PDB file of C-alpha atoms in Angstrom:
ATOM      1  CA  MET A 188     -33.281   5.023  42.183  1.00 53.00           C
ATOM      2  CA  SER A 189     -33.524   7.334  38.943  1.00 70.00           C
ATOM      3  CA  LYS A 190     -37.389   9.009  38.482  1.00 84.00           C
ATOM      4  CA  VAL A 191     -40.023   6.365  39.783  1.00 84.00           C
ATOM      5  CA  MET A 192     -41.854   5.662  36.931  1.00 86.00           C
ATOM      6  CA  LEU A 193     -43.479   2.678  38.884  1.00 91.00           C
ATOM      7  CA  SER A 194     -44.667   2.029  42.410  1.00 91.00           C
ATOM      8  CA  ALA A 195     -47.070   0.138  44.433  1.00 92.00           C
ATOM      9  CA  SER A 196     -47.897   0.426  48.085  1.00 91.00           C
ATOM     10  CA  ALA A 197     -49.121  -2.020  50.934  1.00 92.00           C
ATOM     11  CA  ILE A 198     -51.501  -4.245  47.774  1.00 92.00           C
ATOM     12  CA  SER A 199     -53.154  -6.552  48.719  1.00 93.00           C
ATOM     13  CA  LYS A 200     -55.427  -8.682  46.041  1.00 92.00           C
ATOM     14  CA  SER A 201     -57.872 -11.770  46.585  1.00 90.00           C
ATOM     15  CA  TYR A 202     -60.625 -13.667  45.464  1.00 87.00           C
ATOM     16  CA  GLN A 203     -63.728 -15.274  46.303  1.00 83.00           C
ATOM     17  CA  GLN A 204     -63.442 -19.389  45.381  1.00 82.00           C
ATOM     18  CA  GLY A 205     -67.320 -20.414  46.914  1.00 81.00           C
ATOM     19  CA  GLN A 206     -66.797 -19.921  50.260  1.00 83.00           C
ATOM     20  CA  ASN A 207     -63.483 -19.126  51.045  1.00 86.00           C
ATOM     21  CA  THR A 208     -61.279 -16.246  50.722  1.00 86.00           C
ATOM     22  CA  LEU A 209     -57.663 -16.759  48.578  1.00 84.00           C
ATOM     23  CA  PRO A 210     -55.210 -14.244  48.891  1.00 87.00           C
ATOM     24  CA  ILE A 211     -52.579 -14.150  45.549  1.00 87.00           C
ATOM     25  CA  LEU A 212     -51.306 -10.694  46.919  1.00 90.00           C
ATOM     26  CA  ARG A 213     -49.887  -9.595  50.268  1.00 90.00           C
ATOM     27  CA  ASN A 214     -49.423  -5.879  51.389  1.00 91.00           C
ATOM     28  CA  LEU A 215     -46.579  -5.835  48.573  1.00 91.00           C
ATOM     29  CA  ASP A 216     -44.787  -2.823  47.111  1.00 91.00           C
ATOM     30  CA  ILE A 217     -42.562  -2.529  44.280  1.00 91.00           C
ATOM     31  CA  THR A 218     -40.795   0.290  43.196  1.00 91.00           C
ATOM     32  CA  VAL A 219     -39.236   1.288  38.475  1.00 90.00           C
ATOM     33  CA  GLY A 220     -37.495   3.605  38.122  1.00 88.00           C
ATOM     34  CA  GLU A 221     -36.629   5.410  34.470  1.00 86.00           C
ATOM     35  CA  GLY A 222     -35.591   2.704  32.799  1.00 84.00           C
ATOM     36  CA  GLU A 223     -34.682   0.093  34.754  1.00 88.00           C
ATOM     37  CA  MET A 224     -35.250  -4.086  33.738  1.00 88.00           C
ATOM     38  CA  VAL A 225     -37.031  -5.249  37.271  1.00 91.00           C
ATOM     39  CA  ALA A 226     -37.733  -9.581  35.653  1.00 91.00           C
ATOM     40  CA  ILE A 227     -40.533 -10.720  38.634  1.00 91.00           C
ATOM     41  CA  VAL A 228     -40.473 -14.890  38.716  1.00 88.00           C
ATOM     42  CA  GLY A 229     -42.303 -17.131  40.070  1.00 82.00           C
ATOM     43  CA  ARG A 230     -44.295 -20.279  40.226  1.00 80.00           C
ATOM     44  CA  SER A 231     -47.603 -20.915  37.667  1.00 77.00           C
ATOM     45  CA  GLY A 232     -50.567 -19.792  39.940  1.00 74.00           C
ATOM     46  CA  SER A 233     -47.832 -16.787  42.331  1.00 77.00           C
ATOM     47  CA  GLY A 234     -49.576 -14.350  41.160  1.00 82.00           C
ATOM     48  CA  LYS A 235     -47.730 -12.619  38.954  1.00 86.00           C
ATOM     49  CA  SER A 236     -50.299 -11.563  35.885  1.00 86.00           C
ATOM     50  CA  THR A 237     -52.426 -10.801  38.302  1.00 89.00           C
ATOM     51  CA  LEU A 238     -49.616  -8.331  39.391  1.00 91.00           C
ATOM     52  CA  LEU A 239     -48.970  -6.701  36.278  1.00 90.00           C
ATOM     53  CA  ASN A 240     -53.141  -6.217  35.973  1.00 89.00           C
ATOM     54  CA  LEU A 241     -53.172  -4.337  38.848  1.00 91.00           C
ATOM     55  CA  LEU A 242     -49.945  -2.384  37.385  1.00 91.00           C
ATOM     56  CA  ALA A 243     -51.683  -1.458  34.481  1.00 89.00           C
ATOM     57  CA  GLY A 244     -54.692  -0.259  36.037  1.00 86.00           C
ATOM     58  CA  LEU A 245     -56.715  -3.230  34.764  1.00 85.00           C
ATOM     59  CA  ASP A 246     -57.665  -4.693  37.706  1.00 87.00           C
ATOM     60  CA  HIS A 247     -58.623  -3.424  41.804  1.00 89.00           C
ATOM     61  CA  PRO A 248     -56.688  -3.829  44.507  1.00 90.00           C
ATOM     62  CA  ASP A 249     -58.494  -4.992  47.426  1.00 91.00           C
ATOM     63  CA  SER A 250     -55.846  -1.780  49.347  1.00 92.00           C
ATOM     64  CA  GLY A 251     -53.012   0.042  48.264  1.00 92.00           C
ATOM     65  CA  GLU A 252     -52.139   2.145  45.822  1.00 92.00           C
ATOM     66  CA  VAL A 253     -50.447   1.958  42.410  1.00 92.00           C
ATOM     67  CA  THR A 254     -49.407   5.124  40.055  1.00 90.00           C
ATOM     68  CA  LEU A 255     -48.027   4.708  37.144  1.00 89.00           C
ATOM     69  CA  ALA A 256     -46.016   8.305  35.465  1.00 83.00           C
ATOM     70  CA  GLY A 257     -47.920  10.155  38.403  1.00 83.00           C
ATOM     71  CA  CYS A 258     -51.270   8.917  38.126  1.00 84.00           C
ATOM     72  CA  CYS A 259     -52.509   7.139  41.353  1.00 87.00           C
ATOM     73  CA  TRP A 260     -55.142   4.878  39.299  1.00 87.00           C
ATOM     74  CA  GLN A 261     -57.127   4.577  42.555  1.00 83.00           C
ATOM     75  CA  LYS A 262     -57.534   7.853  42.306  1.00 84.00           C
ATOM     76  CA  THR A 263     -58.217   8.393  39.044  1.00 81.00           C
ATOM     77  CA  GLY A 264     -61.752   8.442  36.540  1.00 83.00           C
ATOM     78  CA  GLU A 265     -61.697   5.618  33.521  1.00 83.00           C
ATOM     79  CA  ARG A 266     -60.860   7.765  31.089  1.00 85.00           C
ATOM     80  CA  GLU A 267     -58.517   9.396  32.360  1.00 84.00           C
ATOM     81  CA  ARG A 268     -57.076   6.384  33.034  1.00 84.00           C
ATOM     82  CA  ASP A 269     -57.751   5.545  29.261  1.00 84.00           C
ATOM     83  CA  ARG A 270     -55.485   8.327  28.632  1.00 84.00           C
ATOM     84  CA  VAL A 271     -52.625   7.459  30.687  1.00 84.00           C
ATOM     85  CA  ARG A 272     -52.138   3.427  29.545  1.00 83.00           C
ATOM     86  CA  ASN A 273     -52.547   5.055  25.362  1.00 80.00           C
ATOM     87  CA  GLN A 274     -49.765   6.925  26.888  1.00 80.00           C
ATOM     88  CA  SER A 275     -47.741   6.539  29.550  1.00 85.00           C
ATOM     89  CA  LEU A 276     -48.072   2.108  29.037  1.00 87.00           C
ATOM     90  CA  GLY A 277     -47.132  -1.126  26.719  1.00 86.00           C
ATOM     91  CA  PHE A 278     -48.240  -4.055  27.352  1.00 84.00           C
ATOM     92  CA  VAL A 279     -46.342  -7.246  25.395  1.00 84.00           C
ATOM     93  CA  TYR A 280     -47.396 -10.499  25.935  1.00 76.00           C
ATOM     94  CA  GLN A 281     -47.166 -14.055  25.668  1.00 66.00           C
ATOM     95  CA  PHE A 282     -48.972 -14.026  22.884  1.00 68.00           C
ATOM     96  CA  HIS A 283     -48.483 -10.776  20.718  1.00 69.00           C
ATOM     97  CA  HIS A 284     -52.855 -10.119  20.164  1.00 79.00           C
ATOM     98  CA  LEU A 285     -51.749  -8.099  16.807  1.00 87.00           C
ATOM     99  CA  LEU A 286     -54.038  -7.881  14.598  1.00 89.00           C
ATOM    100  CA  PRO A 287     -54.607  -9.645  11.378  1.00 89.00           C
ATOM    101  CA  GLU A 288     -56.411  -7.911   9.103  1.00 92.00           C
ATOM    102  CA  PHE A 289     -53.800  -5.637   9.865  1.00 93.00           C
ATOM    103  CA  SER A 290     -49.972  -4.946   8.307  1.00 94.00           C
ATOM    104  CA  ALA A 291     -47.205  -4.550  10.575  1.00 93.00           C
ATOM    105  CA  VAL A 292     -46.877  -1.561   9.732  1.00 94.00           C
ATOM    106  CA  GLU A 293     -50.132  -0.722  10.379  1.00 94.00           C
ATOM    107  CA  ASN A 294     -50.858  -2.755  13.808  1.00 93.00           C
ATOM    108  CA  VAL A 295     -46.972   0.047  15.112  1.00 92.00           C
ATOM    109  CA  ALA A 296     -50.075   2.887  14.714  1.00 93.00           C
ATOM    110  CA  MET A 297     -52.535   1.728  15.813  1.00 90.00           C
ATOM    111  CA  PRO A 298     -52.187   3.448  20.305  1.00 87.00           C
ATOM    112  CA  LEU A 299     -50.700   6.608  18.440  1.00 89.00           C
ATOM    113  CA  ARG A 300     -53.837   7.192  16.000  1.00 89.00           C
ATOM    114  CA  ILE A 301     -55.481   6.504  18.983  1.00 86.00           C
ATOM    115  CA  ALA A 302     -54.182   9.224  21.111  1.00 81.00           C
ATOM    116  CA  GLY A 303     -54.776  11.001  17.771  1.00 86.00           C
ATOM    117  CA  VAL A 304     -51.780  11.351  15.639  1.00 89.00           C
ATOM    118  CA  SER A 305     -52.000  12.215  12.514  1.00 92.00           C
ATOM    119  CA  ARG A 306     -51.516   8.806   9.625  1.00 92.00           C
ATOM    120  CA  SER A 307     -48.546  10.644   8.396  1.00 91.00           C
ATOM    121  CA  GLU A 308     -47.407  11.101  11.826  1.00 91.00           C
ATOM    122  CA  ALA A 309     -47.897   7.472  12.900  1.00 91.00           C
ATOM    123  CA  ARG A 310     -47.090   5.566  10.552  1.00 93.00           C
ATOM    124  CA  THR A 311     -43.652   7.973  10.187  1.00 92.00           C
ATOM    125  CA  ARG A 312     -43.531   6.625  13.604  1.00 89.00           C
ATOM    126  CA  ALA A 313     -44.321   3.281  13.300  1.00 92.00           C
ATOM    127  CA  LEU A 314     -41.888   2.531  10.926  1.00 93.00           C
ATOM    128  CA  GLU A 315     -38.520   3.604  12.774  1.00 87.00           C
ATOM    129  CA  LEU A 316     -39.671   1.331  15.454  1.00 86.00           C
ATOM    130  CA  LEU A 317     -39.680  -1.576  12.664  1.00 90.00           C
ATOM    131  CA  GLU A 318     -36.452  -1.007  11.540  1.00 87.00           C
ATOM    132  CA  LYS A 319     -35.974  -0.299  15.772  1.00 81.00           C
ATOM    133  CA  VAL A 320     -37.152  -4.120  15.704  1.00 80.00           C
ATOM    134  CA  GLY A 321     -35.473  -5.546  12.352  1.00 82.00           C
ATOM    135  CA  LEU A 322     -38.295  -5.800  10.320  1.00 87.00           C
ATOM    136  CA  LEU A 323     -38.361  -2.513   7.941  1.00 89.00           C
ATOM    137  CA  GLU A 324     -38.672  -4.642   5.019  1.00 89.00           C
ATOM    138  CA  ARG A 325     -42.186  -6.497   6.815  1.00 91.00           C
ATOM    139  CA  ALA A 326     -44.148  -3.383   7.318  1.00 91.00           C
ATOM    140  CA  LYS A 327     -46.716  -4.112   5.123  1.00 93.00           C
ATOM    141  CA  HIS A 328     -47.052  -7.122   5.483  1.00 94.00           C
ATOM    142  CA  ARG A 329     -50.193  -8.863   7.548  1.00 93.00           C
ATOM    143  CA  PRO A 330     -49.673 -11.230  10.822  1.00 90.00           C
ATOM    144  CA  ASN A 331     -50.242 -14.651   9.056  1.00 91.00           C
ATOM    145  CA  GLU A 332     -47.230 -13.277   6.138  1.00 93.00           C
ATOM    146  CA  LEU A 333     -45.602 -12.697   9.301  1.00 90.00           C
ATOM    147  CA  SER A 334     -42.934 -16.232  11.960  1.00 86.00           C
ATOM    148  CA  GLY A 335     -43.173 -16.022  15.029  1.00 80.00           C
ATOM    149  CA  GLY A 336     -40.808 -14.524  16.420  1.00 81.00           C
ATOM    150  CA  GLU A 337     -41.505 -12.280  14.117  1.00 86.00           C
ATOM    151  CA  ARG A 338     -44.472 -11.185  15.439  1.00 87.00           C
ATOM    152  CA  GLN A 339     -43.248 -10.789  18.954  1.00 82.00           C
ATOM    153  CA  ARG A 340     -41.022  -7.447  17.501  1.00 84.00           C
ATOM    154  CA  VAL A 341     -43.951  -6.062  16.193  1.00 90.00           C
ATOM    155  CA  ALA A 342     -46.196  -6.547  19.483  1.00 88.00           C
ATOM    156  CA  ILE A 343     -42.696  -4.657  21.212  1.00 85.00           C
ATOM    157  CA  ALA A 344     -42.554  -2.485  18.179  1.00 87.00           C
ATOM    158  CA  ARG A 345     -46.361  -1.701  19.168  1.00 89.00           C
ATOM    159  CA  GLY A 346     -45.357  -1.569  22.716  1.00 85.00           C
ATOM    160  CA  LEU A 347     -42.738   1.799  21.820  1.00 84.00           C
ATOM    161  CA  ALA A 348     -45.124   2.911  20.232  1.00 85.00           C
ATOM    162  CA  ASN A 349     -46.180   6.422  22.253  1.00 84.00           C
ATOM    163  CA  ASN A 350     -42.155   5.995  23.426  1.00 83.00           C
ATOM    164  CA  PRO A 351     -44.647   5.094  27.139  1.00 86.00           C
ATOM    165  CA  ALA A 352     -42.652   5.177  30.793  1.00 86.00           C
ATOM    166  CA  VAL A 353     -43.489   1.346  31.564  1.00 90.00           C
ATOM    167  CA  VAL A 354     -43.581  -1.697  29.114  1.00 90.00           C
ATOM    168  CA  LEU A 355     -44.927  -4.520  31.357  1.00 92.00           C
ATOM    169  CA  MET A 356     -44.237  -7.528  29.877  1.00 89.00           C
ATOM    170  CA  ASP A 357     -46.146 -11.501  30.252  1.00 86.00           C
ATOM    171  CA  GLU A 358     -44.276 -13.926  29.500  1.00 81.00           C
ATOM    172  CA  PRO A 359     -42.527 -11.841  25.885  1.00 76.00           C
ATOM    173  CA  THR A 360     -40.131 -14.816  24.904  1.00 72.00           C
ATOM    174  CA  GLY A 361     -42.254 -17.940  26.160  1.00 70.00           C
ATOM    175  CA  ASN A 362     -44.098 -18.783  22.932  1.00 68.00           C
ATOM    176  CA  LEU A 363     -41.641 -18.788  20.719  1.00 68.00           C
ATOM    177  CA  ASP A 364     -38.336 -21.585  20.301  1.00 72.00           C
ATOM    178  CA  VAL A 365     -35.074 -21.353  22.024  1.00 76.00           C
ATOM    179  CA  GLU A 366     -32.956 -19.515  19.336  1.00 73.00           C
ATOM    180  CA  THR A 367     -36.333 -17.019  18.454  1.00 71.00           C
ATOM    181  CA  ALA A 368     -36.271 -16.176  22.073  1.00 73.00           C
ATOM    182  CA  SER A 369     -33.036 -15.428  22.373  1.00 76.00           C
ATOM    183  CA  GLU A 370     -32.553 -12.912  19.275  1.00 72.00           C
ATOM    184  CA  VAL A 371     -35.865 -11.322  21.916  1.00 72.00           C
ATOM    185  CA  ARG A 372     -34.596 -10.588  24.675  1.00 75.00           C
ATOM    186  CA  ASP A 373     -31.527  -9.190  22.716  1.00 75.00           C
ATOM    187  CA  LEU A 374     -33.732  -7.083  21.544  1.00 72.00           C
ATOM    188  CA  ILE A 375     -35.347  -6.192  24.792  1.00 74.00           C
ATOM    189  CA  ARG A 376     -32.392  -5.341  27.421  1.00 76.00           C
ATOM    190  CA  GLU A 377     -31.298  -3.551  23.178  1.00 74.00           C
ATOM    191  CA  LEU A 378     -33.688  -0.861  23.708  1.00 71.00           C
ATOM    192  CA  SER A 379     -33.782  -1.307  27.674  1.00 71.00           C
ATOM    193  CA  GLN A 380     -30.592   0.574  27.530  1.00 71.00           C
ATOM    194  CA  SER A 381     -31.343   2.749  24.579  1.00 68.00           C
ATOM    195  CA  ALA A 382     -34.482   4.511  26.679  1.00 67.00           C
ATOM    196  CA  ALA A 383     -35.246   6.006  29.029  1.00 75.00           C
ATOM    197  CA  THR A 384     -38.107   3.461  29.420  1.00 82.00           C
ATOM    198  CA  ALA A 385     -38.809   0.997  32.297  1.00 87.00           C
ATOM    199  CA  PHE A 386     -39.663  -2.789  31.963  1.00 89.00           C
ATOM    200  CA  VAL A 387     -41.642  -5.073  33.360  1.00 92.00           C
ATOM    201  CA  ILE A 388     -41.344  -8.338  32.677  1.00 90.00           C
ATOM    202  CA  VAL A 389     -42.897 -11.513  34.414  1.00 89.00           C
ATOM    203  CA  THR A 390     -41.013 -13.891  32.893  1.00 84.00           C
ATOM    204  CA  HIS A 391     -40.275 -18.398  33.751  1.00 80.00           C
ATOM    205  CA  ASP A 392     -36.572 -17.494  31.930  1.00 77.00           C
ATOM    206  CA  PRO A 393     -34.043 -17.734  34.477  1.00 79.00           C
ATOM    207  CA  SER A 394     -31.238 -16.647  31.627  1.00 76.00           C
ATOM    208  CA  PHE A 395     -34.145 -13.299  30.634  1.00 77.00           C
ATOM    209  CA  ALA A 396     -34.147 -12.671  34.249  1.00 82.00           C
ATOM    210  CA  ALA A 397     -30.425 -12.473  34.198  1.00 83.00           C
ATOM    211  CA  TYR A 398     -30.775  -9.705  31.801  1.00 80.00           C
ATOM    212  CA  ALA A 399     -32.371  -7.698  33.884  1.00 85.00           C
ATOM    213  CA  ASP A 400     -31.265  -4.544  36.800  1.00 87.00           C
ATOM    214  CA  ARG A 401     -32.720  -5.847  39.470  1.00 90.00           C
ATOM    215  CA  VAL A 402     -34.082 -10.101  38.909  1.00 92.00           C
ATOM    216  CA  MET A 403     -37.609  -9.958  41.917  1.00 91.00           C
ATOM    217  CA  THR A 404     -39.253 -13.047  42.909  1.00 90.00           C
ATOM    218  CA  LEU A 405     -42.496 -13.404  44.042  1.00 88.00           C
ATOM    219  CA  ASN A 406     -43.541 -15.863  46.359  1.00 85.00           C
ATOM    220  CA  ASP A 407     -46.526 -16.148  49.357  1.00 83.00           C
ATOM    221  CA  GLY A 408     -47.761 -12.980  48.082  1.00 82.00           C
ATOM    222  CA  ARG A 409     -44.417 -10.759  48.286  1.00 85.00           C
ATOM    223  CA  LEU A 410     -42.193  -9.651  46.213  1.00 86.00           C
ATOM    224  CA  GLU A 411     -38.085 -10.933  47.413  1.00 81.00           C
ATOM    225  CA  GLY A 412     -35.652  -8.570  46.757  1.00 76.00           C
ATOM    226  CA  GLU A 413     -36.405  -5.550  46.192  1.00 54.00           C
TER     227      GLU A 413
END
C-alpha cells in the first residue's frame, strides 16, 4: 500500500439503550492509503455513519485508536484536533449543508478562511475548485439558486478546499436523481485519480461502490474485505 493517510486500530463502540448495551463496532481495523478510494457498504443501522464520525474524530471510540495524517485523535487535544480536521480532512454529507446566505464561491472559500488564508487567495482557490467541478459560471449563485446536483458539487469543492489528506463522504449521491448521481460519481472518481487525496465513501449505491479501489462491507460491527 502507498503511504497510509488514515488508519483505525481495534476500535469498538457501543451505545446504551435503556439498561442494555448495544455494540455497534467490534474491534474494527481499517487502513487507507494516499490517493486511494475506499467504499464502505452495509445495511442500514450497521454503524457506517458511526464509523465515519469516529474516523473524523467527531466521536470517541470505547477502545482503540484512529490516526489521520499522522495525528492520533485519542492522544491529541481538542484544539489540535480542530486544526487537523480543518487542514487535513474534508467531509461531504448526503445533504450538502451549504450556508444559504453565502454564494457558491464563498461557501467553498469558508474552510480556507477558517485556516487563515487571505480573502483574495481563498477566493482564487475556490474559483479554481468550482471550475474543476464544472460550476465556475455559478460561482456567485446562492444555494437556493442551484439544483440539487449543483449544490452537491459545491459541497465536494468545499470538501477539497484545503487539499485534505482524506475526504470522508456519507451517502454523497443518496439525495440525487439517477442521472445527477451518475455525474457526481464520475466527478468524484476523476478527482480521486487526479489528486493524492484519499476518499472513504459510505454508500448504498452498488454502482458507486464499483468505482472504488476497494469495497468493504460493514457487518456485525466488523469490516469485511480489508
